[in-house]
Structure formats: C-alpha cells, structure tokens
Amino acid sequence: MPRSRPRPVAALLSLLCVLVLTACDGDEHETDETRAMEDELGRLDGVVEASVRYFDEDDDWLSIDLDLGNGRQAAAVPPLAHAVRSSVEASDYRDNDLIATIAWTDGEHEREMNAYGPARTLGALSNEVAAMTLLERHDFERVLLNVSDNATYARYAREIDITVPVNTPGRAFVRLYDILRTQLPDQGQETRFSLAYDDWETEPGHRRRFVALSSAAPELVDRADALLRSPVPEGWRGGTDLGVSVDGVGTAPQDQYLSLRMALEPTELRDADARTLEDRADDAAIMEPAHHLAETMATPVGRAMYDLTVANDAGYVEVAAFYSANCAQAWADDSGRSRAVWKTWVVAGGEPEDGATATHCPDA
C-alpha cells in the first residue's frame, strides 16, 4: 500500500546511539553531580552554554554539550576537551560511556565535534583538531566530525559528515571525497565520509544527494561515483532522491558493500494520487531508471543492496529491492519487479552469492 513520504529528520544522535552506544533510550536525569559539572564546564573560557545529563538504562551513559557560540574555531577545542575529560574522570561517572559535543558557528556555517565512548575518547577528539581546521577552510554549510572507540581495525573511528551547498553536482561528491581523503591528516584512524545536500522544496521535484564512503574498496567508490554522475537514463524527467553508501566490516574488498536507496518522482506522476502511484509502478517511466540503476551499480566486488521507490506528496510505493547475499528477498516480491532488476544487475556483472544466478534462487 502507498505510504506517507519519509522526511529528513535531524537524527544524528539517535543514529549514533544505535551504532556506538547501546542505551540511548534511557531516562534523562539531572543530579547534584551533573549540575556541579555543568556549572564547572559553563565557566570555561569560550563556553556560552553547557549542559550535562545522565541517562540510566542497561548501560548508563553521560551526555555533555558545550556551545561556543558564533565566531569560534577548532583551535578552541583541545583545552575544552581536556577539561571535559578531567571533569568526567573526577566524577562518579568516570566508568560510563559518554556522548560529548562541542559546537560553534562561523556566520551561517555550523561546526560540531563529537566524541562517543569512554572518557579517553576525548583525546582522539583533540587529535582531530588539525582535520577540523582544514575542513573549516572550505565553504561547507555544516561540518560534523565524530570520533568513537567503535573502530574495527584501527585505534579509533572517525566520521566526517558534511553538508555542501544546495545544487552541488553529484559528480563533485566523490571528487571532494578524494581531495579530503588525501588532505586530511592520517593518524591511523578508521575514516568514513558522509556528504549531502538537502533541497526538498525546489521545483520541479524534490532533489537530494547523500553519499557515505569508506576508503577500503576503491572499486565500489568508482561505482558510487558512476551512480552519482548518472542516476537516471539520459532524457528522463523528474525529481530524484539518491543515497549511496560504501561501507564494510574489514579491509578486504569482499568485506565491503555498496548500498543504494533512491526515490523517483517522474514528472508525469508528480500530481498523481497514492492509488495511481501503485497502479503505475510498472510503467517505463519508473522501470527504465530502475534497470539503469541496477546496471550502473553492478560490480563483482563486494555485496550490493538496492532499494527503489516512487514518491510524490501523496505518498510512496516500493518498486523493487534486493540484497546480493539473499536472493530470496527479490523472489518474494510478487510484482516480479525485484527479480527483473536482480537479473539486470547479474547480467551487467553483479556477483550473487550461495549459488544464485540471474534467473535462479536456490533459497526461494
């Protein structure tokens, strides 16, 4: 059935709670000690406002936020990170994980550095000031630099989340990734980049681009670049939201995956009601870009995840989806569309697993 169209939500905290901590839905508390820490940190030079909260759940954790106001720079972070670490290690919360945020603005540009994990992770935050200083030189709308102890093959993990100006060409995303990957200091950390722009109101059609890239599989980064350069066939008309992610659990290419999520809004269906969207999901205006995407993302390296919807203000309808390690997902789609794009992906060079072929799924 058609569903309400999902809207972007500022959910960085909840996402990181899932990825880094295990207890972010605990009850929030102010205690005598958190109030004392808040007062202490609020008196630090350059801090406009401080907030300290304690959350209790299966694994207790601490939330610390320092707002530096407007006109500050990354160079202000190391003494503040050191002061936060000292305050935590001198408190009864020294053994709890924390989420520590130091944020400031530079005119209309937002800057934020975050540490997730034990108090010692704040040392990694100070270690990344050189990287943030370099990022500040670019005219990015928003930069978040996050560190955590959640690395799989390095001393710590670093995630750099950048919002670039609206209407930055998709082809610029991977070029920017390559520039930053080579410019930013390499100190043995595990790095992941996320780049995006949001422009939900511009007509015709909603347009959004998001890419998240690790550097472990260059072949998959090349595929991500191809998808961002040419997400739809030449001459196709309409709006698109495209998210491409390259990630994995190790350093070998076979440990990586390429994930694609896209919503199409064909011009001819912009004003269609929800029932019409569902009835026309097999139209060429939808299936031609569906096959184009499957063909463009095909590579024998790594795993593939594919998810395509058609959407407008009336709602959205699932068009096709597959996961290369689970052909049964595509075969379970009664419309046949998922099997059709699976076949296109395999014929174009995608590598299915567990004995699956372009037309056969042993697990179906």
Coordinates of C-alpha atoms in Angstrom, one line a residue:
M1 CA 0.0 0.0 0.0
P2 CA 1.1 3.6 -0.6
R3 CA 2.7 5.2 2.4
S4 CA 3.4 8.7 3.6
R5 CA 6.6 10.0 2.2
P6 CA 9.5 10.0 4.7
R7 CA 11.0 13.4 5.5
P8 CA 14.6 14.1 6.6
V9 CA 14.9 14.2 10.4
A10 CA 17.9 15.6 12.3
A11 CA 18.6 12.2 14.0
L12 CA 22.3 12.1 14.3
L13 CA 22.1 11.4 18.0
S14 CA 19.7 8.5 17.6
L15 CA 21.7 7.0 14.8
L16 CA 24.9 7.1 16.7
C17 CA 23.2 5.7 19.7
V18 CA 22.4 2.6 17.5
L19 CA 25.9 2.4 16.1
V20 CA 28.1 3.4 19.1
L21 CA 26.2 3.1 22.4
T22 CA 23.6 0.5 23.4
A23 CA 21.5 2.5 25.8
C24 CA 20.5 5.8 24.3
D25 CA 16.8 5.4 25.2
G26 CA 17.4 5.7 29.0
D27 CA 15.7 8.2 31.2
E28 CA 17.3 11.6 31.4
H29 CA 18.4 12.8 34.9
E30 CA 19.9 15.9 36.5
T31 CA 21.8 15.0 39.6
D32 CA 23.8 17.1 42.1
E33 CA 27.0 15.9 40.4
T34 CA 25.8 16.7 36.8
R35 CA 24.7 20.1 38.0
A36 CA 28.1 20.7 39.5
M37 CA 29.9 19.5 36.3
E38 CA 27.6 21.7 34.3
D39 CA 28.5 24.8 36.4
E40 CA 32.2 23.9 36.2
L41 CA 32.2 23.5 32.4
G42 CA 30.0 26.5 31.9
R43 CA 32.7 28.7 33.4
L44 CA 35.3 27.6 31.0
D45 CA 36.8 30.3 28.7
G46 CA 34.8 30.5 25.5
V47 CA 31.8 28.4 26.6
V48 CA 28.5 30.2 26.1
E49 CA 26.3 27.4 27.5
A50 CA 27.0 23.9 29.0
S51 CA 24.6 21.0 29.5
V52 CA 25.4 17.8 31.4
R53 CA 22.8 15.0 31.7
Y54 CA 22.9 11.4 33.0
F55 CA 20.9 8.6 31.3
D56 CA 20.2 5.4 33.1
E57 CA 19.3 2.1 31.3
D58 CA 21.1 -1.2 31.0
D59 CA 24.3 0.7 30.3
D60 CA 24.4 4.1 31.9
W61 CA 25.8 7.0 29.9
L62 CA 26.6 10.7 30.1
S63 CA 25.6 13.5 27.7
I64 CA 27.8 16.6 27.7
D65 CA 27.2 19.6 25.4
L66 CA 29.3 22.7 25.1
D67 CA 28.0 25.6 22.9
L68 CA 30.8 28.0 22.0
G69 CA 28.5 30.5 20.2
N70 CA 29.5 32.3 17.0
G71 CA 32.9 33.2 15.7
R72 CA 35.0 30.4 17.3
Q73 CA 37.3 28.0 15.6
A74 CA 38.5 24.4 16.0
A75 CA 41.7 25.6 17.8
A76 CA 39.5 26.3 20.8
V77 CA 38.6 22.6 21.2
P78 CA 41.7 20.9 22.8
P79 CA 41.7 22.7 26.2
L80 CA 37.9 22.2 26.4
A81 CA 38.1 18.5 25.5
H82 CA 40.8 18.1 28.2
A83 CA 38.7 19.9 30.8
V84 CA 35.7 17.7 30.0
R85 CA 37.8 14.6 30.3
S86 CA 39.2 15.7 33.6
S87 CA 35.8 16.6 34.9
V88 CA 34.3 13.2 33.9
E89 CA 37.3 11.2 35.3
A90 CA 37.0 13.0 38.6
S91 CA 33.3 12.2 38.9
D92 CA 31.2 9.2 39.8
Y93 CA 30.5 8.8 36.1
R94 CA 34.2 8.0 35.2
D95 CA 33.3 4.4 34.2
N96 CA 30.3 5.4 32.0
D97 CA 30.4 5.9 28.2
L98 CA 29.6 9.4 27.1
I99 CA 28.4 11.5 24.2
A100 CA 30.4 14.8 24.3
T101 CA 29.6 17.6 21.8
I102 CA 31.5 20.8 21.3
A103 CA 29.7 23.1 18.8
W104 CA 30.1 26.5 17.4
T105 CA 29.1 28.6 14.4
D106 CA 31.0 30.7 11.9
G107 CA 28.4 33.1 10.5
E108 CA 25.8 30.8 9.0
H109 CA 28.2 27.8 8.9
E110 CA 27.7 25.1 11.6
R111 CA 30.6 23.3 13.1
E112 CA 30.5 20.4 15.6
M113 CA 32.9 17.9 17.1
N114 CA 31.6 14.8 18.9
A115 CA 33.2 12.0 21.0
Y116 CA 31.4 8.7 21.7
G117 CA 32.6 6.1 24.1
P118 CA 34.7 6.2 27.3
A119 CA 36.2 9.5 28.6
R120 CA 39.6 8.7 26.9
T121 CA 37.9 9.1 23.5
L122 CA 38.1 12.9 24.2
G123 CA 41.9 12.5 23.5
A124 CA 41.0 11.4 20.0
L125 CA 38.8 14.4 19.6
S126 CA 41.7 16.7 20.3
N127 CA 43.7 14.7 17.9
E128 CA 41.3 15.6 15.1
V129 CA 41.5 19.4 15.5
A130 CA 44.0 19.6 12.6
A131 CA 41.5 17.9 10.4
M132 CA 38.6 20.2 11.5
T133 CA 40.9 23.2 10.9
L134 CA 41.4 22.1 7.3
L135 CA 37.6 21.5 6.9
E136 CA 36.9 25.0 8.2
R137 CA 38.7 26.4 5.2
H138 CA 36.1 25.1 2.9
D139 CA 32.7 26.8 2.4
F140 CA 30.7 23.9 3.7
E141 CA 27.3 24.7 5.2
R142 CA 27.7 22.2 8.0
V143 CA 30.6 20.0 9.3
L144 CA 30.3 17.3 11.9
L145 CA 33.5 15.5 12.9
N146 CA 32.8 12.5 15.2
V147 CA 35.2 10.1 16.9
S148 CA 34.5 6.9 18.7
D149 CA 36.1 3.8 20.0
N150 CA 33.9 1.8 17.6
A151 CA 36.7 1.0 15.1
T152 CA 37.1 -2.5 13.8
Y153 CA 40.7 -2.3 12.5
A154 CA 42.2 1.0 13.8
R155 CA 42.9 2.9 17.0
Y156 CA 39.6 4.8 16.8
A157 CA 36.9 5.6 14.3
R158 CA 36.4 9.0 12.7
E159 CA 33.3 10.0 10.8
I160 CA 33.2 13.3 8.9
D161 CA 29.7 14.4 8.0
I162 CA 29.5 17.4 5.6
T163 CA 26.5 19.3 4.1
V164 CA 27.6 21.1 1.0
P165 CA 25.7 24.0 -0.7
V166 CA 22.4 23.2 -2.4
N167 CA 22.7 22.0 -6.0
T168 CA 26.3 20.8 -5.8
P169 CA 26.6 18.5 -8.8
G170 CA 26.5 14.8 -7.8
R171 CA 29.7 14.3 -9.8
A172 CA 31.5 16.6 -7.3
F173 CA 30.9 14.4 -4.3
V174 CA 33.4 11.6 -5.0
R175 CA 36.0 14.2 -6.2
L176 CA 35.5 16.0 -2.9
Y177 CA 35.9 12.7 -1.0
D178 CA 39.2 12.0 -2.8
I179 CA 40.5 15.5 -2.0
L180 CA 39.6 15.3 1.6
R181 CA 40.9 11.7 2.0
T182 CA 44.3 12.8 0.7
Q183 CA 44.4 16.2 2.5
L184 CA 43.3 15.2 6.0
P185 CA 45.9 14.0 8.4
D186 CA 46.2 10.2 8.6
Q187 CA 46.8 9.2 12.2
G188 CA 45.9 5.6 12.0
Q189 CA 42.2 6.1 12.4
E190 CA 39.4 4.4 10.6
T191 CA 37.6 7.0 8.5
R192 CA 34.2 7.3 6.9
F193 CA 32.9 10.3 5.0
S194 CA 29.3 11.4 4.6
L195 CA 28.4 14.2 2.2
A196 CA 24.9 15.5 1.5
Y197 CA 22.8 18.4 0.4
D198 CA 19.2 19.0 1.0
D199 CA 16.8 20.8 -1.2
W200 CA 13.3 19.5 -0.5
E201 CA 11.3 22.4 -1.7
T202 CA 12.8 23.3 -5.1
E203 CA 10.5 22.6 -8.0
P204 CA 10.4 20.7 -10.2
G205 CA 10.7 17.7 -8.0
H206 CA 12.5 17.0 -4.7
R207 CA 16.2 16.6 -5.1
R208 CA 18.6 15.2 -2.6
R209 CA 22.0 13.6 -2.8
F210 CA 23.7 11.7 0.0
V211 CA 26.9 9.6 -0.1
A212 CA 28.8 7.8 2.6
L213 CA 32.2 6.4 1.7
S214 CA 34.9 4.4 3.4
S215 CA 38.2 4.0 1.6
A216 CA 38.6 0.2 1.8
A217 CA 37.1 -0.6 -1.6
P218 CA 38.2 1.7 -4.4
E219 CA 36.2 -0.3 -7.0
L220 CA 33.0 0.4 -5.1
V221 CA 33.8 4.0 -4.7
D222 CA 34.1 4.1 -8.5
R223 CA 30.6 2.6 -8.7
A224 CA 29.3 5.2 -6.3
D225 CA 30.8 7.9 -8.5
A226 CA 29.1 6.5 -11.6
L227 CA 25.7 6.4 -9.8
L228 CA 26.0 10.0 -8.6
R229 CA 27.1 11.1 -12.1
S230 CA 24.2 9.3 -13.9
P231 CA 21.4 8.3 -11.6
V232 CA 18.8 8.1 -14.4
P233 CA 18.8 7.4 -18.1
E234 CA 19.5 10.4 -20.4
G235 CA 16.3 12.3 -21.2
W236 CA 14.4 11.0 -18.1
R237 CA 12.4 13.8 -16.5
G238 CA 11.5 14.2 -12.8
G239 CA 12.9 14.6 -9.3
T240 CA 15.2 12.2 -7.6
D241 CA 16.5 11.5 -4.0
L242 CA 19.6 9.4 -4.1
G243 CA 21.6 7.9 -1.3
V244 CA 24.7 5.8 -2.0
S245 CA 26.8 4.1 0.7
V246 CA 30.1 2.2 0.6
D247 CA 31.0 0.5 3.9
G248 CA 32.0 -2.8 5.4
V249 CA 33.5 -4.6 8.3
G250 CA 37.1 -5.1 7.2
T251 CA 39.8 -4.0 4.8
A252 CA 39.3 -6.6 2.0
P253 CA 37.1 -5.6 -0.9
Q254 CA 34.9 -8.7 -0.5
D255 CA 34.1 -7.4 3.1
Q256 CA 32.6 -4.2 1.7
Y257 CA 29.1 -3.5 0.3
L258 CA 27.6 -0.9 -2.0
S259 CA 24.1 0.3 -0.8
L260 CA 21.8 2.3 -3.0
R261 CA 18.5 3.9 -2.0
M262 CA 16.6 6.0 -4.4
A263 CA 13.2 7.7 -4.7
L264 CA 11.9 8.7 -8.1
E265 CA 9.3 11.4 -8.8
P266 CA 8.6 11.2 -12.6
T267 CA 7.2 14.5 -13.9
E268 CA 4.2 12.7 -15.3
L269 CA 3.3 11.3 -11.8
R270 CA 4.0 14.4 -9.8
D271 CA 0.4 15.1 -9.1
A272 CA -0.8 11.5 -9.1
D273 CA -2.8 10.2 -6.1
A274 CA -1.4 7.4 -4.0
R275 CA -3.5 4.7 -5.8
T276 CA -2.2 5.8 -9.2
L277 CA 1.4 5.6 -7.9
E278 CA 0.7 2.0 -7.0
D279 CA -1.1 1.1 -10.3
R280 CA 1.7 2.6 -12.4
A281 CA 4.8 1.2 -10.6
D282 CA 5.4 -1.0 -13.7
D283 CA 5.5 2.0 -16.1
A284 CA 8.5 2.6 -18.3
A285 CA 9.0 6.0 -16.6
I286 CA 9.8 4.0 -13.4
M287 CA 11.3 0.7 -14.6
E288 CA 13.7 2.2 -17.1
P289 CA 15.6 4.1 -14.4
A290 CA 15.2 1.0 -12.1
H291 CA 17.1 -1.1 -14.6
H292 CA 19.6 1.8 -15.3
L293 CA 20.5 1.9 -11.6
A294 CA 20.9 -1.9 -11.3
E295 CA 23.2 -1.9 -14.3
T296 CA 25.2 1.1 -13.2
M297 CA 25.9 -0.3 -9.7
A298 CA 26.9 -3.8 -11.0
T299 CA 30.4 -4.9 -9.9
P300 CA 31.8 -8.3 -8.9
V301 CA 33.5 -6.7 -5.9
G302 CA 31.6 -6.7 -2.6
R303 CA 27.9 -7.1 -1.8
A304 CA 25.1 -5.0 -3.2
M305 CA 21.9 -3.6 -1.6
Y306 CA 19.3 -2.0 -3.8
D307 CA 16.1 -0.2 -2.8
L308 CA 13.9 1.9 -5.2
T309 CA 10.7 3.7 -4.5
V310 CA 8.4 6.1 -6.5
A311 CA 7.2 9.0 -4.5
N312 CA 5.4 12.3 -4.5
D313 CA 3.5 14.4 -2.0
A314 CA 0.7 11.8 -1.9
G315 CA 3.0 9.1 -0.6
Y316 CA 5.4 6.5 -1.8
V317 CA 5.3 2.9 -3.2
E318 CA 8.1 0.3 -3.1
V319 CA 9.2 -0.5 -6.6
A320 CA 12.0 -3.0 -6.2
A321 CA 14.6 -4.2 -3.7
F322 CA 17.3 -6.8 -3.4
Y323 CA 20.3 -7.8 -1.4
S324 CA 23.0 -9.8 -3.2
A325 CA 23.6 -12.2 -0.3
N326 CA 19.8 -13.1 -0.1
C327 CA 18.2 -13.7 -3.4
A328 CA 15.0 -14.9 -1.7
Q329 CA 14.2 -11.2 -0.9
A330 CA 13.9 -10.4 -4.6
W331 CA 12.0 -13.6 -5.3
A332 CA 9.5 -12.8 -2.5
D333 CA 8.3 -9.7 -4.4
D334 CA 5.1 -10.8 -6.1
S335 CA 5.2 -8.0 -8.6
G336 CA 8.2 -9.5 -10.3
R337 CA 10.0 -6.1 -10.4
S338 CA 12.7 -7.1 -7.9
R339 CA 13.6 -10.2 -9.8
A340 CA 13.7 -8.2 -13.0
V341 CA 16.2 -5.7 -11.7
W342 CA 18.2 -8.5 -10.0
K343 CA 18.6 -10.1 -13.4
T344 CA 19.8 -6.8 -14.9
W345 CA 22.3 -6.5 -12.1
V346 CA 23.7 -10.0 -12.5
V347 CA 23.9 -9.8 -16.3
A348 CA 25.7 -6.5 -16.0
G349 CA 28.4 -8.0 -13.8
G350 CA 27.0 -8.2 -10.3
E351 CA 28.1 -11.3 -8.3
P352 CA 25.3 -13.1 -6.4
E353 CA 26.0 -15.5 -3.6
D354 CA 25.1 -19.0 -2.5
G355 CA 24.6 -20.5 -5.9
A356 CA 22.1 -17.9 -7.2
T357 CA 22.1 -16.8 -10.8
A358 CA 20.3 -14.2 -12.9
T359 CA 17.2 -16.4 -13.1
H360 CA 17.5 -18.9 -10.2
C361 CA 17.4 -18.6 -6.5
P362 CA 18.1 -21.8 -4.5
D363 CA 16.5 -20.3 -1.4
A364 CA 13.3 -19.2 -3.0

